[in-house]
PDB file of C-alpha atoms in Angstrom:
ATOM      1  CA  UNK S   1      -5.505  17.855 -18.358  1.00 45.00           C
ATOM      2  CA  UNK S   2      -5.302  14.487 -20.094  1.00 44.00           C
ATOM      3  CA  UNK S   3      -6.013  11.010 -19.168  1.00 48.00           C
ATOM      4  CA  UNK S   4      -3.072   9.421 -17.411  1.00 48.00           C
ATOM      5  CA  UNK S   5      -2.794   5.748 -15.415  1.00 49.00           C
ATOM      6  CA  UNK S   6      -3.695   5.699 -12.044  1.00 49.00           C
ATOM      7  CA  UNK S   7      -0.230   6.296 -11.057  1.00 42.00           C
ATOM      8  CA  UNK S   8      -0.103   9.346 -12.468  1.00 41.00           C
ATOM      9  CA  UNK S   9      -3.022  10.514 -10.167  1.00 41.00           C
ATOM     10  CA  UNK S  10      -1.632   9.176  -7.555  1.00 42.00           C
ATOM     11  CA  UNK S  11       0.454  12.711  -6.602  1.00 37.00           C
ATOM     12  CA  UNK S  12      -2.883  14.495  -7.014  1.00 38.00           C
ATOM     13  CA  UNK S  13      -4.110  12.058  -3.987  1.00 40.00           C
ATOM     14  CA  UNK S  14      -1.502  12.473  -1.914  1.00 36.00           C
ATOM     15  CA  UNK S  15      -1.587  16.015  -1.899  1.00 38.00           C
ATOM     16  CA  UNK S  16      -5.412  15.721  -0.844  1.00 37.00           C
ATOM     17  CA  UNK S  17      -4.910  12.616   1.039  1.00 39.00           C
ATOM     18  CA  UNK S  18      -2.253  13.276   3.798  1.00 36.00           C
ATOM     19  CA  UNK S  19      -2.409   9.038   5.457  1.00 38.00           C
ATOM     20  CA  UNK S  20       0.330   7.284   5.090  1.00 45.00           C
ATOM     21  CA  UNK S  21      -1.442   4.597   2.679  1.00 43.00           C
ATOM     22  CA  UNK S  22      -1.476   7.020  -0.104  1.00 46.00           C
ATOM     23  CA  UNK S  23       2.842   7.038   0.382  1.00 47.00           C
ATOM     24  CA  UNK S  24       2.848   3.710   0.126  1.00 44.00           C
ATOM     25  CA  UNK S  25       1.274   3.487  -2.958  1.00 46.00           C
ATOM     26  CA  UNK S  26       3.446   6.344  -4.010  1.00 42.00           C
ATOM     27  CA  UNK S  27       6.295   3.919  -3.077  1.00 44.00           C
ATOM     28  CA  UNK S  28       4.828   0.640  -4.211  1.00 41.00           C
ATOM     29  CA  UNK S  29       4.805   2.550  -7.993  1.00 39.00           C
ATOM     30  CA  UNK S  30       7.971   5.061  -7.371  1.00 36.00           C
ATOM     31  CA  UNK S  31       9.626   4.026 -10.931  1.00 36.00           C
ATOM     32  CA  UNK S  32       6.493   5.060 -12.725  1.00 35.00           C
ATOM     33  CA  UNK S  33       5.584   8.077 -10.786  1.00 32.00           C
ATOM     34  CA  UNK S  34       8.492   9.767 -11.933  1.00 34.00           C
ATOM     35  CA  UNK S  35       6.858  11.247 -15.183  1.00 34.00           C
ATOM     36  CA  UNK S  36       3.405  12.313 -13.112  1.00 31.00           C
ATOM     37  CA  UNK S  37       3.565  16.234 -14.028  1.00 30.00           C
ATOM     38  CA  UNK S  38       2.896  15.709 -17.197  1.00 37.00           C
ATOM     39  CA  UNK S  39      -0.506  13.776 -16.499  1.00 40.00           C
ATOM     40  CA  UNK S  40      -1.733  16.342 -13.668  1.00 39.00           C
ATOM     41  CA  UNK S  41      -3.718  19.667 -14.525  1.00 42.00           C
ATOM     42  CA  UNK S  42      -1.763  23.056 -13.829  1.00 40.00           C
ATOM     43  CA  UNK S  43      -1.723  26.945 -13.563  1.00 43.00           C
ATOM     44  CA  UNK S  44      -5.857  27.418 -13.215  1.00 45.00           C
ATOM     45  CA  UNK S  45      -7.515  25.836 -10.204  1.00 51.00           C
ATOM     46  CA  UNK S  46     -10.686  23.440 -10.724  1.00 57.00           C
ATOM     47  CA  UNK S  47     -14.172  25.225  -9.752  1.00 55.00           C
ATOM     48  CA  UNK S  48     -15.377  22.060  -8.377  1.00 54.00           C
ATOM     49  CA  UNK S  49     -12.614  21.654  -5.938  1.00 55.00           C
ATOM     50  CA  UNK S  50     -12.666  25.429  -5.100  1.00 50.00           C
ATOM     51  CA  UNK S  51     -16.499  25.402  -4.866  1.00 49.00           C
ATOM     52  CA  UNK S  52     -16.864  22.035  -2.614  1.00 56.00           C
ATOM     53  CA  UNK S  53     -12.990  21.489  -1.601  1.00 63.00           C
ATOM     54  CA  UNK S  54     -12.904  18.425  -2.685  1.00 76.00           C
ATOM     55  CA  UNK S  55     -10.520  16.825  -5.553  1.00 84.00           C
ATOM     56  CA  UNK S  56     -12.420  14.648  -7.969  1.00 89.00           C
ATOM     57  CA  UNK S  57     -10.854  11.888  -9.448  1.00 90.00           C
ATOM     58  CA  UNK S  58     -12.285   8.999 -12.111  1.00 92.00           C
ATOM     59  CA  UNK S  59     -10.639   5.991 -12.212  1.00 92.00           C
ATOM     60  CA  UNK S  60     -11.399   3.239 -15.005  1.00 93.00           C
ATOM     61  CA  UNK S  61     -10.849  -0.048 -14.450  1.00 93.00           C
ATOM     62  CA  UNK S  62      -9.699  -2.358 -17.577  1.00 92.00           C
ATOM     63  CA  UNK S  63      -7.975  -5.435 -18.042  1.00 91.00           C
ATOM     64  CA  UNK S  64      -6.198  -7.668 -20.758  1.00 90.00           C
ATOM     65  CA  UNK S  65      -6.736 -11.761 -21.467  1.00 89.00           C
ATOM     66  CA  UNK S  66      -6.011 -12.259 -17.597  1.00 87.00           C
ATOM     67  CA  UNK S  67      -8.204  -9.694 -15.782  1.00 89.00           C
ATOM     68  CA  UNK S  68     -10.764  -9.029 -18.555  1.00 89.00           C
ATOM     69  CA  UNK S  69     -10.792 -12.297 -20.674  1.00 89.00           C
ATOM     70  CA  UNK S  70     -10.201 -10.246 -23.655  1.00 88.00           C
ATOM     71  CA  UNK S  71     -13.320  -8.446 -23.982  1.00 90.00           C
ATOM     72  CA  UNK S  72     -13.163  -5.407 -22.030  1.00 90.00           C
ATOM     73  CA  UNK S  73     -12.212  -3.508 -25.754  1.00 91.00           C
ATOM     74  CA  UNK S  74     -15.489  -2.121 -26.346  1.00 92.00           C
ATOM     75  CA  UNK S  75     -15.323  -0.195 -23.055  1.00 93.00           C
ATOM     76  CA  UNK S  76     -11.774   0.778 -23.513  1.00 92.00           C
ATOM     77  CA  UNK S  77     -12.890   2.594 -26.528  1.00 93.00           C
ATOM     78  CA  UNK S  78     -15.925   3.896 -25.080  1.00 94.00           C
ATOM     79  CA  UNK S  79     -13.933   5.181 -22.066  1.00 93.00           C
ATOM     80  CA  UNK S  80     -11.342   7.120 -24.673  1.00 92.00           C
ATOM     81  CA  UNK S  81     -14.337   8.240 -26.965  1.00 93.00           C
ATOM     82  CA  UNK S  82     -15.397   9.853 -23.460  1.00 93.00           C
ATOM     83  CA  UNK S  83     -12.573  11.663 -22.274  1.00 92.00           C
ATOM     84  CA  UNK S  84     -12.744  14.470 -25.204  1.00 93.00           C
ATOM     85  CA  UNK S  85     -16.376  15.279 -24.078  1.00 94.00           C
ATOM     86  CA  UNK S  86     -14.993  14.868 -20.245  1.00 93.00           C
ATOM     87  CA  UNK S  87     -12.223  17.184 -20.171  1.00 91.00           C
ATOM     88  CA  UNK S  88     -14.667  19.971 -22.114  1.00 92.00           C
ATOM     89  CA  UNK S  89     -16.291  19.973 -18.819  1.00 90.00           C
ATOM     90  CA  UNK S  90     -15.285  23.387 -16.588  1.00 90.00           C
ATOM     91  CA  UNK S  91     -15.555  20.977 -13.276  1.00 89.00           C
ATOM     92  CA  UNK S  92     -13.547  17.722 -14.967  1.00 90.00           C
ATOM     93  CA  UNK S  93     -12.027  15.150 -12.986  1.00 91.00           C
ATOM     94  CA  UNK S  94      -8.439  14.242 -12.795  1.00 90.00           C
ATOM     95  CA  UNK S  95      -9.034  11.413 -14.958  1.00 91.00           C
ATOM     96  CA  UNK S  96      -7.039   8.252 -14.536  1.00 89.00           C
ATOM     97  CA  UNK S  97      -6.317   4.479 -15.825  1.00 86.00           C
ATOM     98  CA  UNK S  98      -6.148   1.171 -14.003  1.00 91.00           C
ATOM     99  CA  UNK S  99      -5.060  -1.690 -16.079  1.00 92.00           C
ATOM    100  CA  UNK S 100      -5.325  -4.555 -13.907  1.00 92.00           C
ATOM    101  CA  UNK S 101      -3.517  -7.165 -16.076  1.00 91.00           C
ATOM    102  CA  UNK S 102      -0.357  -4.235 -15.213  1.00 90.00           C
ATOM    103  CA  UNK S 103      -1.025  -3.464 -11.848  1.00 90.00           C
ATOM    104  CA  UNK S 104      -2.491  -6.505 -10.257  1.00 90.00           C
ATOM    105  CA  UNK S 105      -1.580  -6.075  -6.331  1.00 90.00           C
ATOM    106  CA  UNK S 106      -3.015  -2.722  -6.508  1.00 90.00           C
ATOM    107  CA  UNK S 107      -6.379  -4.178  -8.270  1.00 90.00           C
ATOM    108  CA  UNK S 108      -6.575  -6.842  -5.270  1.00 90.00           C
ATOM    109  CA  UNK S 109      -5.637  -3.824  -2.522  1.00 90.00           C
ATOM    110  CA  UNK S 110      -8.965  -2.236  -4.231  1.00 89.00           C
ATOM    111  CA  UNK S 111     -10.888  -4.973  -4.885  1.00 88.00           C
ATOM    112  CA  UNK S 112     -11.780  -3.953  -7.760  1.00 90.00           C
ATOM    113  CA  UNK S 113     -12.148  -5.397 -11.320  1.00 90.00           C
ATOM    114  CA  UNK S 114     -12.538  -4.551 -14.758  1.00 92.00           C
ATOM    115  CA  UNK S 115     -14.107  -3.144 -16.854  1.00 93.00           C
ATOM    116  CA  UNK S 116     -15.271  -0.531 -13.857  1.00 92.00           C
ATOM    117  CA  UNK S 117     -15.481   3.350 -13.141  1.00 94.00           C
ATOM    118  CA  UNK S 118     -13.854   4.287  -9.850  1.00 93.00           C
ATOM    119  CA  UNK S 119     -15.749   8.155  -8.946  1.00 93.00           C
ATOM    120  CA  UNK S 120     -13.423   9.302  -6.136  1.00 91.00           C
ATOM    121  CA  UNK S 121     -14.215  12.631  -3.558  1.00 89.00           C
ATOM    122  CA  UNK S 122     -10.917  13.556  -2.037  1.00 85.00           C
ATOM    123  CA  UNK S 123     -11.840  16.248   0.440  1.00 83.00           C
ATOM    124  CA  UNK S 124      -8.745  18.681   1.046  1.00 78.00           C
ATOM    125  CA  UNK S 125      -7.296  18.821   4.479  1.00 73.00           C
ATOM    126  CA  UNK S 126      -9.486  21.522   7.068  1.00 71.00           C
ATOM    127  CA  UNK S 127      -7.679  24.156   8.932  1.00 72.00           C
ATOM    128  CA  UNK S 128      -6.949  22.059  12.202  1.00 72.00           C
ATOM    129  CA  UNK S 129      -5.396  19.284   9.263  1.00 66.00           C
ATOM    130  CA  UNK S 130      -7.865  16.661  10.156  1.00 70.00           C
ATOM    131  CA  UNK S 131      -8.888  14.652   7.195  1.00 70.00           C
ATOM    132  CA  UNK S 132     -12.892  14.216   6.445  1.00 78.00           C
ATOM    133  CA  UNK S 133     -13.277  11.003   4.866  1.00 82.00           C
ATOM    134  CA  UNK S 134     -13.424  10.257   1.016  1.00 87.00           C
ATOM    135  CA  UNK S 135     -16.397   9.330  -0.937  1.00 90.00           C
ATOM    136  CA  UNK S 136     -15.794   6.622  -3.180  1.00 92.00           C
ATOM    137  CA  UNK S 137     -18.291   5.021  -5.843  1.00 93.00           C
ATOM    138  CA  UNK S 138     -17.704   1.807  -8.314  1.00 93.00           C
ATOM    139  CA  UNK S 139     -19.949   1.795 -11.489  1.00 93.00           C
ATOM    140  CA  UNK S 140     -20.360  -1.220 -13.190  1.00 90.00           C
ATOM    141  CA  UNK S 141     -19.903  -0.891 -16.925  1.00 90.00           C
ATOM    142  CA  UNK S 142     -21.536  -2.934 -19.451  1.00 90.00           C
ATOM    143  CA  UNK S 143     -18.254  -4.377 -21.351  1.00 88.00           C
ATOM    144  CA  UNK S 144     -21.193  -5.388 -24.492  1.00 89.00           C
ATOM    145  CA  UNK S 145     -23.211  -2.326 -24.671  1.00 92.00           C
ATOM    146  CA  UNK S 146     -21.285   0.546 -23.034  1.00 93.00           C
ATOM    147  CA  UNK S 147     -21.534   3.999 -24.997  1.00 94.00           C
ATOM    148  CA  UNK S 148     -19.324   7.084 -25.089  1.00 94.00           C
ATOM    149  CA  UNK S 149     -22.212   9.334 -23.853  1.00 94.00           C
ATOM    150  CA  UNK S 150     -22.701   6.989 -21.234  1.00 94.00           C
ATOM    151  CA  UNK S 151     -19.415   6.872 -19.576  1.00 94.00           C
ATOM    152  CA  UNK S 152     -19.381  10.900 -20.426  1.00 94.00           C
ATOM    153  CA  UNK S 153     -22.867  11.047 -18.514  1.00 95.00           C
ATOM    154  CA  UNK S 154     -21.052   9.676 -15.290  1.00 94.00           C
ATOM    155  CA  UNK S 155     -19.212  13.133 -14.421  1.00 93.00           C
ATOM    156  CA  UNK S 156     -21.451  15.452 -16.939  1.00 93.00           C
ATOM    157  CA  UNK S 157     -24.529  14.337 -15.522  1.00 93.00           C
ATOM    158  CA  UNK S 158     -23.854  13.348 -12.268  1.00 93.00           C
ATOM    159  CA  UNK S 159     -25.178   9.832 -12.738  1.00 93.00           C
ATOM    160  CA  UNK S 160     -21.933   8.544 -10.052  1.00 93.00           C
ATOM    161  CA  UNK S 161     -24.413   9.356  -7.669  1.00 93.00           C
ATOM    162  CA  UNK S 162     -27.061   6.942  -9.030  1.00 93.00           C
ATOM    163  CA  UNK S 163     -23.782   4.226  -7.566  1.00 93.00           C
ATOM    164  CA  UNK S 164     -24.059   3.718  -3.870  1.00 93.00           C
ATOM    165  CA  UNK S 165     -20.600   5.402  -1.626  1.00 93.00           C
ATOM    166  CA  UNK S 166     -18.393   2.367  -1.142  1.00 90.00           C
ATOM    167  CA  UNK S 167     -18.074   2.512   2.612  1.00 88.00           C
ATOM    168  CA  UNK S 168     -16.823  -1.301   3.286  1.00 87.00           C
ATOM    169  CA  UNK S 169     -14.212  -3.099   4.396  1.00 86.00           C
ATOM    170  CA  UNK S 170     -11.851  -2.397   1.029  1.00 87.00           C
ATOM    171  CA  UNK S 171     -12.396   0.778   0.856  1.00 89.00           C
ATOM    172  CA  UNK S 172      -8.728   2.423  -0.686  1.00 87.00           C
ATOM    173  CA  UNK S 173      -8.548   5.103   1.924  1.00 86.00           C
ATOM    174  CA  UNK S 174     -10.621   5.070   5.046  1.00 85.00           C
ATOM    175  CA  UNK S 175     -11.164   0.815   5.344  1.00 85.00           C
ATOM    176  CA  UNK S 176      -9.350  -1.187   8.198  1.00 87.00           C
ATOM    177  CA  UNK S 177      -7.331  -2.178   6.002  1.00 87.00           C
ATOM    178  CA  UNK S 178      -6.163   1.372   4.637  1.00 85.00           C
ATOM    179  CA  UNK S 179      -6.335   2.852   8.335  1.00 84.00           C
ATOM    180  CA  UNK S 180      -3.649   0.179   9.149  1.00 86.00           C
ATOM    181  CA  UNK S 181      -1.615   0.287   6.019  1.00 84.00           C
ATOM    182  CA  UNK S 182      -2.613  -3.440   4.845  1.00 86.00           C
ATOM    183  CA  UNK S 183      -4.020  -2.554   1.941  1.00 84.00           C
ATOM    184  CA  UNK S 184      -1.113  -3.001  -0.532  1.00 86.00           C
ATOM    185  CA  UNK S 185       0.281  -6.806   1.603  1.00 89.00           C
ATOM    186  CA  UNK S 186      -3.229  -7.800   1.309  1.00 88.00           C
ATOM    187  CA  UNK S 187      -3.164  -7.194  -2.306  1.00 86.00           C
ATOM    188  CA  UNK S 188       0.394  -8.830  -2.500  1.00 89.00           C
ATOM    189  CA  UNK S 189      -1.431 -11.968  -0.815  1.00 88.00           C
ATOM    190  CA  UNK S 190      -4.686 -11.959  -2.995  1.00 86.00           C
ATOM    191  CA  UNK S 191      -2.156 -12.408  -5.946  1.00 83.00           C
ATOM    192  CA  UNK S 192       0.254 -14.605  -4.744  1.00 83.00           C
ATOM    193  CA  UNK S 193      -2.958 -16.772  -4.396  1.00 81.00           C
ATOM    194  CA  UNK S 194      -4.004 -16.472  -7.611  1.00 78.00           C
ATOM    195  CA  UNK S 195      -0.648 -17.184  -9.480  1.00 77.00           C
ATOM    196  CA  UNK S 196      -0.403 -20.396  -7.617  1.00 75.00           C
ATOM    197  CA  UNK S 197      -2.059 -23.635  -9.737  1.00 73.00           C
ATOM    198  CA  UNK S 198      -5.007 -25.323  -8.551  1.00 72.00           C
ATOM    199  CA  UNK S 199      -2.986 -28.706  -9.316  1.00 71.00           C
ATOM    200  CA  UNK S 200      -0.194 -27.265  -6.277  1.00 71.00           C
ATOM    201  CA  UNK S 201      -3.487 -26.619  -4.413  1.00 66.00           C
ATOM    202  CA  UNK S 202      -4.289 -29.813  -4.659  1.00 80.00           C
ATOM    203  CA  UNK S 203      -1.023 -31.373  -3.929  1.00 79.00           C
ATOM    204  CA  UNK S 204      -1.132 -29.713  -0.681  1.00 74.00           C
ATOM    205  CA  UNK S 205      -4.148 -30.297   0.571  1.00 80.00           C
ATOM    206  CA  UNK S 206      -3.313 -34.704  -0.425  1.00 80.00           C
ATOM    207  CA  UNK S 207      -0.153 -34.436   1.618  1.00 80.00           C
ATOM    208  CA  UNK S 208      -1.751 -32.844   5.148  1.00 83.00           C
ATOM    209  CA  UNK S 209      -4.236 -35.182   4.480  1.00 80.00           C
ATOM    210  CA  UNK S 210      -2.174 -38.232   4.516  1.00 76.00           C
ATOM    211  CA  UNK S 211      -0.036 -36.599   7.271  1.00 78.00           C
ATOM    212  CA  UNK S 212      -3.081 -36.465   9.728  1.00 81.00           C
ATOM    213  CA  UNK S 213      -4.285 -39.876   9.027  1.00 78.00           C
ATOM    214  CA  UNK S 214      -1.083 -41.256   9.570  1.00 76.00           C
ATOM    215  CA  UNK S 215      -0.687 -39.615  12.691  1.00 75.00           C
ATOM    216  CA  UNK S 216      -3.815 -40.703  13.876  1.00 74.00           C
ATOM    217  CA  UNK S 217      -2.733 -44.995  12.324  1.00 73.00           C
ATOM    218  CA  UNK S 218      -0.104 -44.173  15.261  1.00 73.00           C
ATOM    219  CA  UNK S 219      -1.374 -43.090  17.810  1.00 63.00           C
ATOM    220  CA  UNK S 220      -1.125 -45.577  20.789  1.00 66.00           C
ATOM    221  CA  UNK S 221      -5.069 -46.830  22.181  1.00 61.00           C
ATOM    222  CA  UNK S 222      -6.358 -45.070  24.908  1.00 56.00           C
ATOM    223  CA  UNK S 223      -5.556 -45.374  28.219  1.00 57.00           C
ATOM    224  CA  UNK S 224      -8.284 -46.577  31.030  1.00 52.00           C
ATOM    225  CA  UNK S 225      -8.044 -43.323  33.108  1.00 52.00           C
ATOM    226  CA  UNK S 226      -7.256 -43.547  36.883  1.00 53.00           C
ATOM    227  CA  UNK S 227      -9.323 -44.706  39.337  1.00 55.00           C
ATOM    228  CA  UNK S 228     -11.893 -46.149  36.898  1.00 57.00           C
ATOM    229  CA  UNK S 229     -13.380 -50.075  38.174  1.00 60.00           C
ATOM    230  CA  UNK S 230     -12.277 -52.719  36.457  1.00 58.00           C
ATOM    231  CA  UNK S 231     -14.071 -54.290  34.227  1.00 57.00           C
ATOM    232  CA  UNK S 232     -16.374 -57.317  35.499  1.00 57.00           C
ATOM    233  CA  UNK S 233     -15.677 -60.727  34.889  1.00 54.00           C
ATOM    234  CA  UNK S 234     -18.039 -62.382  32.858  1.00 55.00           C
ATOM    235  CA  UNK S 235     -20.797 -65.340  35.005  1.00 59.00           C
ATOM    236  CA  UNK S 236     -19.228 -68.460  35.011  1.00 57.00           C
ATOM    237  CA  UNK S 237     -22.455 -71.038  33.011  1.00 57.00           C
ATOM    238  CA  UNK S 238     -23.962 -73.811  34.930  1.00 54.00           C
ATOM    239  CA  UNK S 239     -22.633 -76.762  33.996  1.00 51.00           C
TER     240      UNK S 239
END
């Protein structure tokens, strides 16, 4: 097994993940999936999965002058110092890479950004094909002092579960969002929004403005409603 990008793990998923969010993703990426076999592990089955039937996945999270401001390097290399000492592991994840300067609708579906360690559960289907849900955990790295051993300590030394499961309203799998298939056009709005310049921002917000107060410069005064007294006359003064 070697590290891949995310969309190489993304076949992995699906075949633990049977929802129809996972296809879309599959979809959303289809001209870069087509080289996924040689990113995925083969021939001898993980322990891990066969022990606790779940497929492990770790996700990092990096990003470029747009995402990352240009300083996410030191974690880049500490995340490729780590995958050596990761895939020595007998239980290693399916270990994958999220650029989100690349992939930016996907990094908005997830709500995620960099630099960050995704730890994903998958649990396979059970015998009557329901799915139990996934377990998903974000780990904030350091982008200053992040080590090799560090990220390495994540899957050798279980320190994912020191992270909190991610069981909100983004969650990639078993969120509203996922559960209705949103996910990925939520992530096409998020960016959409964030391509646009503040100055058009502004520009639209000046012109509803001016076309409410105008509307309001027009309106005609109210009118006295019906049946209401008229108005008394004022006293005539004593002359």
């Amino acid at each position: 097994m070697r590290t891949s990008s995310v969309l190489l793990a993304l076949p992995a998923l699906s075949c633990a993940q049977q929802i129809p969010y996972l296809e879309q993703i599959k979809g959303f990426f289809t001209t870069k999936v087509s080289s996924a076999a040689s990113g995925l592990p083969t021939g001898i089955p993980n322990p891990l999965t066969a022990a606790t039937g779940k497929i492990a996945e770790m996700v990092y999270v990096t990003g470029g002058n747009k995402t990352c401001f240009g300083i996410c390097g030191r974690a880049e290399e500490a995340f490729n110092g780590s995958v050596v000492l990761i895939e020595a592991s007998p239980t290693a994840p399916n270990l994958a890479y999220l650029n989100c300067d690349q992939d930016q609708v996907l990094c908005a579906a997830w709500a995620v950004s960099p630099p960050n360690v995704l730890h994903m559960q998958l649990p396979q289907p059970l015998p009557d094909q329901s799915q139990p849900p996934s377990t998903v955990r974000a780990i904030q790295v350091n982008r200053t002092t992040i080590t090799t051993s560090q990220i390495a300590a994540i899957h050798l030394e279980d320190k994912y579960l020191d992270s909190p499961v991610y069981e909100g309203f983004w969650h990639p799998f078993n969120g509203p969002l996922a559960d209705y298939g949103l996910n990925i056009p939520a992530g096409y709005a998020i960016w959409a929004f964030s391509v646009i310049p503040s100055w058009a921002f502004m520009i639209g917000i000046s012109m509803i403005s001016r076309n409410i107060m105008s509307r309001r410069a027009q309106a005609p005064p109210a009118r006295r409603s019906a049946g209401a007294p008229p108005a008394a006359a004022a006293p005539a003064t004593a002359k």
